[in-house]
Amino acid sequence: MKLEAKNVNFFYGDFHALKDINMKIESNTVTAFIGPSGCGKSTFLRLFNRMNDLIADTHLDGECMLGDTNIYDKSISVDELRKTVGMVFQKPNPFPKSIFENVAYGLRINGERSKSVIEDTVETSLRQAALWEEVKDKLKKSAYALSGGQQQRLCIARALAVNPSVILMDEPASALDPISTSKIEELIFELKNHYTVVIVTHNMQQAARVSDKTGFFMLGELIEYDDTKKIFLNPEKEQTQNYITGRFG
Amino acid sequence: MFRKKKNKFFEILIEWMLRLSGSATTIIILLISIFLFTEGWGLFKSSTVEKGYVLCINKENKIKNLTPEQIKEIFDGNITSWKEVGGDDIPIEPMRMDEVIGMFSEEEIGSDFEHLPERLSDVTAEHKGILGFFPEQFIDIKFKGKVLPAETISPKDYFGGKEWFPTATPAAQFGILPLLLGTLWVSLGAILLALPFGLAVAIYLAELANPTVRKILKPVIELLAGIPSVVYGFFGLIVIVPMIRNVFNLPVGETALAGSIVLAIMALPTIITVAEDSMRNTPLAMKESSLALGATHWQTIYHVIIPYASSGIMAAVVLGIGRAIGETMAVLMVTGNAAVIPHTFTEPVRTIPATIAAELGEASVGSVQYQALFMLGAILFILTLIISIWAEVIRKEPHAE
């Protein structure tokens, strides 16, 4: 049992964004969240590394568990939590630094000084992100010299370098072309072996291709959560059926 | 369908009026800078010796010319032998017309000074070491001495001269080095003081202050930029100058340091505003990705926000320097205005703008001093121009390394 949400309610000011959500996510699986815009799927994803803490005037009821720990407990260090639960964002957002320094960033802020450790980790992370072969000769170049798809894989490598056990992805391929998208999808499939991956996507084919389980959200509610095959072939709820067949949404 | 409409005429009219006012403004600014240079340029065509006077030496003296600095040193009694300026080993006897008149009776000179040319001639011939400073009108063709050829003030004397003494006779000193160094000294001190504080406040406002505090503080700081400089100068004179005198145990508190402190206070709003704006321009995605990697807020500020805003911060510094270099009134009031090359921050200095403000009123139009001041204005103009261009270039630099 890797991630679990227990009776989660979330508020932006007075707006009730997530309504009484319960969900269990197994380790070493890929879980996809789908649903129309504004349904709360991104908000729900960001609960697991407490990114919503950055937004003023928000409020959470319920518990978010990572293993046996409630990550919203007062004794939890948010910085340490985020090292365990990494995140990849919608738009590739590398730092204005070199390719090497982008990946090394997480190590450096952790106080890692050994040059060889940093170099090894950067290489391993870039290999895991399937980027090493493309950038190994230009590690000193600015990350902005890379294409959008390469930048996104760099961001994944950057997240991997701090050795997380969970990776949250917020529409990681929505800003990319089809070829880059398929590379990212292959990558997600690979990552499953070592990490627990949770992905928010607008692209239902993508959810069907990469995920083991799928949760369908609408208007802040988790309508249906089951094996991906079941959701796409034989959903229990009519709303899910309507959404995945494109009748609304 | 596609016919032109009548009201197009007004659009064209307005367009032309805007174009006209735009070019008129540009031309006026251009003319002002040209005026500055043409007024100042005459300086290098002016004689080193006061207008209407000449310098005379004995016929046997081999000296060909003297620099303005040498002339002043001789008449001040600091150079006493011709050997020191490249001549024979004879003591120098500097002499003004009054002293020559004093040697003779009234009859010998004549009631209308009609015999004075003859006397000047005699005295010059008799004294081997003489350096006479006589009015040109009393030197006639029978003059038995040598008149030193009139030299013009060279750019080397102006830019490299160590003394600014525009009213000295026989040779005024127009060395701008003390003023230039005074300006740079005070500005540098100001920026060194203002930068840490400015940066600290900018970081606080951009990242740490809660929105209410920020909403109040930001306009207040921007308001500070609008306070007249004379008010800052007054504050400096009343508060900072006595403080420096007491702290450093100095005879006078009007020092470069006082100028730097006042300028630092004045440059702070600019630095804070520009630096804070550039920090707030750091994309949220950049901050989020740093935090999502487990960086603390401080690590994010230090490793992501400051590097991202670095060009904006540099621009803030350069704009602050620009403000400091051009500032006149406050500096004039607190720096003590001694035109000497500064060695420490606890000495009085004089800046270029302060010099112009203090002296232009008493310089007669067209005089050498007037031209020298205009040249100073031109130099100041070039300095601030360079700094503005520099700031503009830095600001537009791309963010990637």
XYZ file of C-alpha atoms in Angstrom:
650
model
C 0.000 0.000 0.000
C 1.861 3.036 -1.150
C -0.553 5.952 -1.334
C -3.915 6.309 0.238
C -6.478 9.073 0.518
C -8.976 8.813 3.349
C -12.105 10.964 3.250
C -10.263 13.803 1.557
C -12.067 17.114 1.246
C -10.211 20.111 -0.114
C -11.196 23.756 -0.246
C -9.920 26.796 -2.141
C -11.324 29.441 0.165
C -15.041 28.624 0.110
C -14.853 26.531 -3.028
C -15.221 22.824 -2.282
C -12.754 21.413 -4.833
C -12.490 17.771 -3.727
C -15.409 15.963 -2.191
C -14.922 13.029 0.129
C -12.392 11.086 -1.881
C -11.104 7.651 -0.907
C -8.461 5.951 -2.964
C -5.723 3.347 -2.562
C -2.758 3.297 -4.935
C -0.497 0.226 -4.972
C 3.253 0.544 -5.253
C 4.978 -0.114 -8.575
C 1.886 0.656 -10.583
C 0.887 3.441 -12.926
C -2.319 5.144 -11.963
C -4.009 7.633 -14.278
C -6.446 10.362 -13.283
C -8.803 11.453 -16.031
C -11.690 13.851 -16.153
C -12.845 17.150 -17.631
C -10.946 20.394 -16.910
C -11.519 21.749 -13.437
C -12.638 18.397 -12.051
C -9.996 18.453 -9.312
C -7.652 15.752 -10.627
C -4.583 18.005 -10.594
C -5.494 19.331 -7.160
C -5.781 15.773 -5.910
C -2.407 14.854 -7.423
C -0.709 17.837 -5.816
C -1.981 16.802 -2.392
C 0.510 13.940 -2.348
C 3.600 16.168 -2.332
C 1.853 19.016 -0.577
C 2.281 21.439 -3.461
C -1.097 22.877 -2.586
C 0.519 24.283 0.567
C 1.948 27.014 -1.679
C -1.496 28.326 -2.514
C -2.823 30.780 0.025
C -6.197 30.197 1.695
C -6.559 26.481 1.049
C -7.747 23.869 3.489
C -7.701 20.078 3.711
C -9.907 17.694 5.644
C -9.083 13.998 5.837
C -5.847 12.083 5.583
C -3.294 11.474 2.871
C -1.166 8.452 3.658
C 2.222 7.530 2.263
C 2.801 4.010 3.543
C 1.808 4.268 7.197
C 2.468 7.996 7.579
C -0.059 10.764 7.354
C 1.859 13.288 5.233
C -0.197 16.150 6.629
C 0.860 15.366 10.175
C 2.458 18.292 12.001
C 5.706 16.394 12.526
C 6.267 15.888 8.790
C 9.015 17.874 7.039
C 7.589 19.002 3.723
C 11.052 19.245 2.129
C 11.844 15.632 3.042
C 8.422 14.489 1.823
C 9.012 16.104 -1.565
C 12.289 14.247 -1.916
C 10.352 10.989 -1.593
C 7.433 12.113 -3.749
C 8.839 13.708 -6.909
C 6.858 15.674 -9.429
C 6.914 16.418 -13.142
C 4.904 19.368 -14.380
C 2.766 20.053 -17.399
C 5.171 22.370 -19.137
C 8.843 21.451 -19.218
C 10.407 23.830 -16.699
C 14.172 23.285 -16.545
C 16.243 25.769 -14.562
C 18.296 28.365 -16.416
C 21.367 26.204 -15.831
C 23.306 23.625 -17.801
C 21.854 20.185 -18.504
C 24.222 18.675 -15.957
C 23.397 21.222 -13.260
C 19.679 20.730 -13.772
C 19.952 17.073 -12.867
C 22.540 17.703 -10.160
C 20.343 20.350 -8.518
C 18.479 17.979 -6.219
C 21.743 16.430 -5.046
C 23.390 19.752 -4.414
C 20.551 21.087 -2.289
C 20.789 17.853 -0.308
C 24.359 18.761 0.491
C 25.991 16.141 -1.728
C 29.572 17.304 -2.369
C 31.290 14.263 -3.829
C 31.919 14.963 -7.490
C 31.934 11.310 -8.466
C 28.627 10.608 -6.711
C 27.033 13.559 -8.466
C 28.413 12.549 -11.853
C 27.293 8.951 -11.438
C 23.809 9.947 -10.315
C 23.409 12.424 -13.160
C 24.346 9.752 -15.684
C 22.076 7.113 -14.131
C 19.156 9.516 -13.968
C 19.623 10.661 -17.549
C 19.833 7.024 -18.684
C 16.643 6.195 -16.772
C 14.965 9.137 -18.466
C 16.204 7.836 -21.853
C 18.045 11.066 -22.493
C 21.665 10.123 -21.886
C 22.544 9.163 -25.449
C 21.170 12.443 -26.772
C 22.892 14.783 -24.320
C 26.040 13.008 -23.113
C 28.253 15.225 -25.321
C 26.643 18.517 -24.348
C 26.078 18.295 -20.608
C 27.577 21.749 -20.152
C 25.127 23.344 -22.592
C 22.087 25.261 -21.399
C 19.002 23.155 -20.798
C 17.133 25.634 -22.982
C 19.060 24.389 -26.007
C 17.050 21.148 -25.841
C 13.740 20.523 -27.613
C 10.501 20.544 -25.632
C 10.378 16.753 -25.436
C 13.996 16.521 -24.358
C 13.405 19.231 -21.743
C 10.523 17.233 -20.310
C 12.666 14.091 -20.099
C 15.336 16.248 -18.453
C 12.753 17.298 -15.871
C 11.963 13.619 -15.280
C 15.676 12.863 -14.870
C 15.913 15.778 -12.455
C 13.080 14.318 -10.390
C 14.639 10.838 -10.469
C 18.044 12.111 -9.291
C 16.811 12.712 -5.733
C 15.779 9.038 -5.576
C 12.040 9.318 -4.899
C 9.735 6.328 -4.504
C 6.675 8.032 -5.959
C 6.542 10.205 -9.074
C 3.587 12.468 -9.717
C 3.100 13.637 -13.286
C 0.740 16.492 -14.075
C -0.140 16.152 -17.766
C 3.519 15.542 -18.622
C 2.980 15.186 -22.373
C 0.260 17.710 -23.060
C 2.700 20.344 -24.345
C 4.618 17.904 -26.534
C 4.449 16.603 -30.104
C 3.312 12.999 -30.778
C 6.822 11.560 -31.108
C 7.999 13.110 -27.843
C 4.758 11.975 -26.254
C 5.318 8.369 -27.217
C 8.852 8.550 -25.805
C 7.500 9.835 -22.513
C 4.899 7.078 -22.473
C 7.534 4.398 -23.027
C 9.479 5.970 -20.232
C 6.525 5.872 -17.849
C 6.144 2.197 -18.632
C 9.790 1.623 -17.719
C 9.600 3.680 -14.546
C 6.868 1.435 -13.178
C 9.518 -1.173 -12.321
C 11.164 1.057 -9.757
C 8.639 3.726 -8.837
C 4.999 4.286 -8.121
C 3.742 6.585 -10.853
C 0.617 8.727 -10.729
C -0.259 10.611 -13.880
C -2.914 13.201 -14.650
C -3.855 13.284 -18.287
C -6.405 14.742 -20.650
C -5.551 12.177 -23.225
C -7.688 9.076 -22.708
C -5.701 6.954 -25.148
C -2.659 7.806 -23.094
C -4.349 6.709 -19.897
C -5.435 3.492 -21.585
C -1.930 2.846 -22.938
C 0.210 3.460 -19.862
C -1.839 2.921 -16.734
C -2.786 -0.089 -14.645
C -5.558 1.674 -12.821
C -7.625 4.708 -13.753
C -9.616 7.132 -11.657
C -12.321 9.225 -13.288
C -13.022 12.573 -11.622
C -15.883 14.946 -12.206
C -16.796 18.145 -10.349
C -14.525 17.278 -7.437
C -15.805 13.760 -7.002
C -14.109 10.486 -7.735
C -16.785 8.885 -9.881
C -15.091 5.592 -10.596
C -11.747 4.026 -9.796
C -10.823 0.603 -11.105
C -8.511 -1.360 -13.393
C -7.869 0.595 -16.554
C -9.210 -2.178 -18.762
C -12.458 -2.223 -16.872
C -12.858 1.547 -16.927
C -12.379 1.741 -20.669
C -14.191 -1.421 -21.714
C -16.871 -1.892 -19.145
C -17.387 1.078 -16.810
C -19.937 0.769 -14.101
C -21.115 4.377 -14.066
C -22.946 6.068 -16.887
C -20.946 9.298 -16.440
C -17.705 7.408 -17.033
C -19.164 5.749 -20.085
C -20.258 9.128 -21.443
C -16.882 10.731 -20.828
C -14.689 8.050 -22.321
C -16.847 7.742 -25.382
C -16.591 11.491 -25.838
C -20.262 12.261 -25.401
C -19.432 15.113 -23.054
C -16.488 16.665 -21.332
C -17.125 48.744 -50.359
C -13.455 49.481 -50.111
C -13.869 53.233 -50.443
C -11.878 55.442 -48.132
C -13.886 57.125 -45.443
C -13.757 60.814 -44.656
C -12.689 60.533 -41.011
C -9.451 58.949 -42.159
C -8.226 62.521 -42.534
C -8.223 63.034 -38.766
C -6.388 59.817 -38.201
C -3.682 60.958 -40.575
C -3.579 64.384 -38.928
C -3.166 62.898 -35.453
C -0.560 60.495 -36.733
C 1.435 63.380 -38.154
C 1.137 65.411 -34.975
C 2.427 62.505 -32.920
C 5.255 61.967 -35.365
C 6.131 65.668 -35.241
C 6.200 65.904 -31.453
C 8.273 62.742 -31.285
C 10.914 64.029 -33.645
C 10.876 67.511 -32.080
C 11.647 66.036 -28.669
C 14.450 63.928 -30.087
C 15.952 66.899 -31.880
C 15.819 69.082 -28.768
C 17.596 66.469 -26.667
C 20.175 66.029 -29.406
C 20.705 69.800 -29.616
C 21.229 70.041 -25.860
C 24.001 67.477 -25.948
C 25.589 69.160 -28.987
C 25.403 72.506 -27.169
C 27.145 70.950 -24.171
C 30.042 69.768 -26.299
C 30.447 72.927 -28.406
C 30.452 75.140 -25.303
C 32.972 72.886 -23.622
C 35.225 72.302 -26.589
C 36.546 75.886 -26.581
C 38.488 74.964 -23.460
C 41.151 73.208 -25.490
C 41.655 76.329 -27.589
C 42.165 78.591 -24.580
C 45.550 79.749 -23.319
C 46.941 78.204 -20.169
C 47.855 81.706 -18.905
C 45.210 84.179 -17.859
C 43.722 86.212 -20.702
C 45.561 89.498 -21.430
C 48.739 88.465 -19.647
C 52.024 86.918 -20.773
C 54.870 85.112 -19.052
C 58.338 86.524 -19.631
C 61.818 85.184 -18.919
C 65.373 86.394 -19.287
C 66.850 86.166 -22.788
C 69.509 83.692 -21.697
C 66.973 81.301 -20.175
C 66.649 78.178 -22.337
C 63.185 77.235 -21.148
C 60.744 76.838 -24.067
C 57.448 76.427 -22.234
C 55.885 75.653 -18.872
C 52.861 73.547 -18.053
C 50.003 75.131 -16.070
C 50.948 72.968 -13.125
C 54.580 74.132 -13.193
C 53.514 77.775 -13.419
C 51.308 77.416 -10.379
C 53.971 75.597 -8.388
C 56.511 78.329 -9.183
C 54.240 81.165 -8.080
C 53.233 79.182 -4.985
C 56.937 78.887 -4.141
C 57.030 75.117 -4.387
C 59.445 75.120 -7.327
C 62.377 77.397 -6.653
C 64.999 76.526 -9.246
C 64.869 76.523 -13.050
C 66.637 73.197 -12.820
C 63.449 71.562 -11.637
C 61.619 72.491 -14.834
C 64.475 71.568 -17.158
C 66.624 74.737 -17.194
C 69.902 75.945 -15.665
C 70.612 75.814 -11.960
C 69.425 79.357 -11.201
C 66.875 80.273 -8.548
C 63.541 81.337 -9.974
C 62.358 84.870 -9.223
C 58.618 84.943 -9.857
C 57.490 88.519 -10.368
C 54.140 90.202 -10.881
C 53.663 93.705 -12.209
C 52.904 95.124 -8.758
C 56.294 94.040 -7.486
C 58.068 95.730 -10.428
C 56.133 98.938 -9.798
C 57.176 98.777 -6.164
C 60.877 98.824 -7.127
C 60.655 102.238 -8.782
C 59.513 105.713 -7.876
C 56.420 107.198 -9.382
C 58.463 109.409 -11.682
C 60.440 106.540 -13.073
C 57.226 104.846 -14.105
C 55.328 107.874 -15.141
C 51.950 109.126 -14.076
C 50.225 107.290 -16.906
C 52.526 104.265 -16.685
C 54.112 105.530 -19.912
C 57.585 104.324 -18.849
C 56.385 101.008 -17.471
C 57.176 98.948 -20.615
C 60.782 100.185 -20.411
C 61.037 99.295 -16.710
C 59.574 95.830 -17.238
C 62.070 95.322 -20.014
C 64.972 96.412 -17.809
C 63.952 94.247 -14.890
C 63.582 91.215 -17.129
C 67.023 91.825 -18.584
C 68.690 92.331 -15.199
C 67.298 89.329 -13.342
C 68.594 86.086 -14.798
C 66.124 83.893 -12.948
C 63.027 85.994 -13.494
C 59.623 84.611 -14.382
C 57.522 87.665 -15.037
C 53.758 87.687 -15.185
C 52.941 90.938 -16.963
C 49.963 92.419 -18.782
C 50.329 91.996 -22.533
C 49.670 95.710 -23.182
C 52.889 96.802 -21.450
C 55.127 94.545 -23.511
C 56.338 96.554 -26.527
C 58.624 95.737 -29.430
C 61.720 96.969 -27.574
C 61.195 94.365 -24.832
C 64.567 92.849 -23.939
C 63.313 89.604 -22.418
C 61.723 86.530 -23.948
C 57.975 86.045 -23.992
C 56.989 82.429 -23.480
C 54.773 81.266 -26.372
C 51.121 80.959 -25.501
C 50.199 77.328 -24.971
C 46.654 76.042 -25.137
C 45.204 73.824 -22.427
C 45.830 70.269 -23.523
C 43.396 67.370 -22.958
C 46.233 65.771 -21.035
C 46.280 68.657 -18.518
C 42.513 68.478 -18.266
C 41.975 64.740 -17.912
C 45.231 63.918 -16.159
C 45.669 67.037 -14.021
C 45.625 66.439 -10.298
C 44.476 69.908 -9.298
C 41.239 71.770 -9.828
C 41.831 75.441 -9.100
C 39.918 77.400 -11.723
C 40.544 80.864 -10.288
C 44.290 80.600 -9.714
C 46.560 83.215 -11.300
C 48.662 83.310 -13.371
C 47.642 79.841 -14.535
C 44.276 78.363 -13.573
C 44.336 74.625 -12.872
C 41.772 72.493 -14.646
C 42.761 68.971 -13.689
C 39.541 66.984 -13.346
C 41.106 63.900 -11.781
C 40.087 64.846 -8.211
C 36.508 65.507 -9.336
C 36.264 62.359 -11.419
C 37.720 60.227 -8.645
C 35.543 61.999 -6.080
C 32.457 61.161 -8.123
C 33.429 57.533 -8.615
C 34.534 57.194 -4.989
C 31.260 58.488 -3.580
C 29.164 56.490 -6.054
C 31.078 53.282 -5.394
C 30.682 53.727 -1.656
C 26.985 54.379 -2.134
C 26.472 51.228 -4.163
C 28.460 49.088 -1.723
C 26.208 50.315 1.071
C 22.946 50.212 -0.849
C 23.336 46.831 -2.534
C 23.129 44.513 0.508
C 20.243 46.455 2.028
C 18.439 46.851 -1.280
C 18.784 43.186 -2.097
C 17.643 42.153 1.359
C 14.529 44.316 1.159
C 13.827 43.130 -2.384
C 14.024 39.473 -1.312
C 11.843 40.192 1.692
C 9.210 41.957 -0.413
C 9.254 39.451 -3.248
C 9.294 36.235 -1.244
C 8.719 36.626 2.454
C 6.411 39.544 3.138
C 2.760 38.704 3.422
C 0.579 40.350 0.778
C -0.787 43.051 3.084
C 2.648 44.198 4.209
C 3.833 44.176 0.621
C 0.860 46.208 -0.555
C 1.726 48.929 1.946
C 5.511 48.785 1.799
C 6.003 48.776 -1.966
C 4.254 52.092 -2.687
C 5.946 53.683 0.322
C 9.372 52.688 -0.999
C 8.495 53.918 -4.471
C 7.377 57.171 -2.889
C 10.839 57.614 -1.378
C 12.234 57.962 -4.899
C 10.170 61.110 -5.302
C 11.507 63.054 -2.318
C 13.548 66.074 -3.514
C 17.263 65.486 -3.152
C 17.735 68.689 -1.177
C 15.623 67.138 1.565
C 17.904 64.125 1.669
C 20.862 66.510 1.739
C 19.344 68.385 4.636
C 18.792 65.148 6.514
C 22.387 64.164 5.782
C 23.723 67.471 7.004
C 21.751 67.393 10.243
C 21.967 63.698 11.098
C 24.680 61.852 9.195
C 27.437 64.456 9.125
C 27.553 64.980 12.931
C 27.276 61.217 13.401
C 30.327 60.568 11.225
C 32.254 63.323 12.983
C 31.580 61.707 16.347
C 32.035 58.088 15.331
C 35.342 58.584 13.516
C 36.457 61.442 15.734
C 37.083 63.762 12.787
C 37.449 67.552 12.730
C 34.674 67.764 10.123
C 31.936 65.291 9.294
C 31.501 66.400 5.677
C 33.219 63.476 4.013
C 32.957 61.074 1.105
C 31.364 58.625 3.512
C 28.565 61.077 4.335
C 27.938 61.490 0.601
C 27.940 57.731 0.106
C 25.449 57.167 2.901
C 23.050 59.831 1.651
C 23.354 58.556 -1.916
C 22.839 54.983 -0.744
C 19.582 56.005 0.903
C 18.564 57.787 -2.280
C 19.496 54.857 -4.547
C 17.689 52.298 -2.380
C 14.177 52.796 -3.826
C 15.464 52.288 -7.372
C 17.440 49.193 -6.435
C 14.619 47.691 -4.407
C 11.944 48.318 -7.015
C 13.888 46.988 -10.003
C 15.330 43.981 -8.139
C 11.983 43.084 -6.597
C 10.208 43.273 -9.944
C 12.695 40.950 -11.543
C 12.460 38.481 -8.663
C 8.697 38.417 -8.868
C 9.039 37.748 -12.572
C 10.606 34.389 -11.822
C 8.067 31.967 -13.307
C 6.007 30.103 -10.725
C 6.866 26.880 -12.574
C 10.543 27.467 -11.828
C 9.906 27.956 -8.118
C 7.538 24.994 -7.964
C 9.984 22.666 -9.645
C 12.667 23.601 -7.147
C 10.339 23.102 -4.193
C 9.055 19.840 -5.671
C 12.634 18.540 -5.588
C 12.654 19.029 -1.838
C 14.456 22.375 -1.785
C 13.625 24.626 1.130
C 12.284 28.113 0.548
C 15.737 29.593 1.176
C 17.449 27.153 -1.143
C 14.926 28.070 -3.801
C 15.563 31.784 -3.291
C 19.315 31.309 -3.391
C 19.622 28.746 -6.189
C 16.709 29.622 -8.457
C 15.172 33.022 -7.849
C 18.325 35.083 -7.446
C 20.096 33.490 -10.461
C 16.954 33.931 -12.526
C 16.653 37.569 -11.457
C 20.388 38.221 -11.666
C 20.179 40.339 -14.810
C 17.438 42.417 -13.215
C 19.505 42.767 -10.059
C 22.528 43.877 -12.087
C 20.367 46.387 -13.904
C 19.183 47.647 -10.517
C 22.781 48.117 -9.418
C 23.739 49.948 -12.582
C 20.684 52.196 -12.377
C 21.600 52.898 -8.761
C 25.118 53.879 -9.812
C 23.633 56.085 -12.514
C 21.485 57.826 -9.930
C 24.494 58.267 -7.653
C 26.821 59.660 -10.321
C 24.375 62.288 -11.508
C 23.135 63.363 -8.095
C 24.031 66.960 -7.301
C 22.330 68.685 -4.446
C 22.517 66.154 -1.640
C 26.172 65.451 -2.385
C 27.026 69.128 -2.597
C 25.571 69.569 0.877
C 27.361 66.766 2.698
C 30.706 65.976 1.061
C 32.697 69.030 2.113
C 33.564 70.045 -1.474
C 37.340 69.858 -1.309
C 38.681 69.201 -4.787
C 41.456 66.863 -3.733
C 42.094 63.304 -4.789
C 40.500 61.147 -2.076
C 42.479 58.436 -0.325
C 40.014 57.342 2.341
C 36.274 57.606 2.831
C 36.724 59.939 5.758
C 38.101 62.805 3.663
C 36.104 65.581 2.061
C 35.656 65.159 -1.680
C 33.990 66.986 -4.504
C 31.977 65.435 -7.288
C 31.515 66.580 -10.876
C 27.871 67.626 -10.551
C 28.572 69.442 -7.284
C 31.400 71.349 -8.968
C 29.182 72.479 -11.818
C 26.431 73.565 -9.446
C 28.787 75.414 -7.147
C 30.902 77.205 -9.751
C 28.757 77.904 -12.784
C 27.096 80.827 -11.034
C 30.338 82.723 -10.606
C 32.016 81.834 -13.896
C 31.578 84.567 -16.484
C 30.026 83.405 -19.737
C 32.630 82.331 -22.264
C 35.505 82.324 -19.779
C 37.896 79.418 -19.512
C 36.288 78.304 -16.270
C 32.873 78.377 -17.931
C 34.152 76.206 -20.741
C 35.840 73.825 -18.318
C 32.546 73.414 -16.450
C 30.680 72.703 -19.661
C 33.272 70.091 -20.509
C 32.610 68.545 -17.095
C 28.932 68.453 -17.980
C 29.779 66.676 -21.223
C 31.859 64.113 -19.337
C 29.047 63.520 -16.888
C 26.679 63.114 -19.809
C 28.926 60.478 -21.372
C 29.334 58.665 -18.041
C 25.605 58.401 -17.420
C 25.002 57.509 -21.078
C 27.420 54.588 -20.813
C 25.740 53.451 -17.617
C 22.239 53.665 -19.093
C 23.275 51.688 -22.157
C 24.999 49.158 -19.917
C 21.841 48.751 -17.812
C 19.751 48.346 -20.948
C 22.084 45.658 -22.326
C 22.105 43.737 -19.034
C 18.351 43.872 -18.746
C 17.862 42.321 -22.162
C 20.317 39.489 -21.612
C 18.721 36.062 -22.004
C 18.272 34.091 -18.849
C 20.027 30.915 -19.926
C 23.682 30.567 -19.041
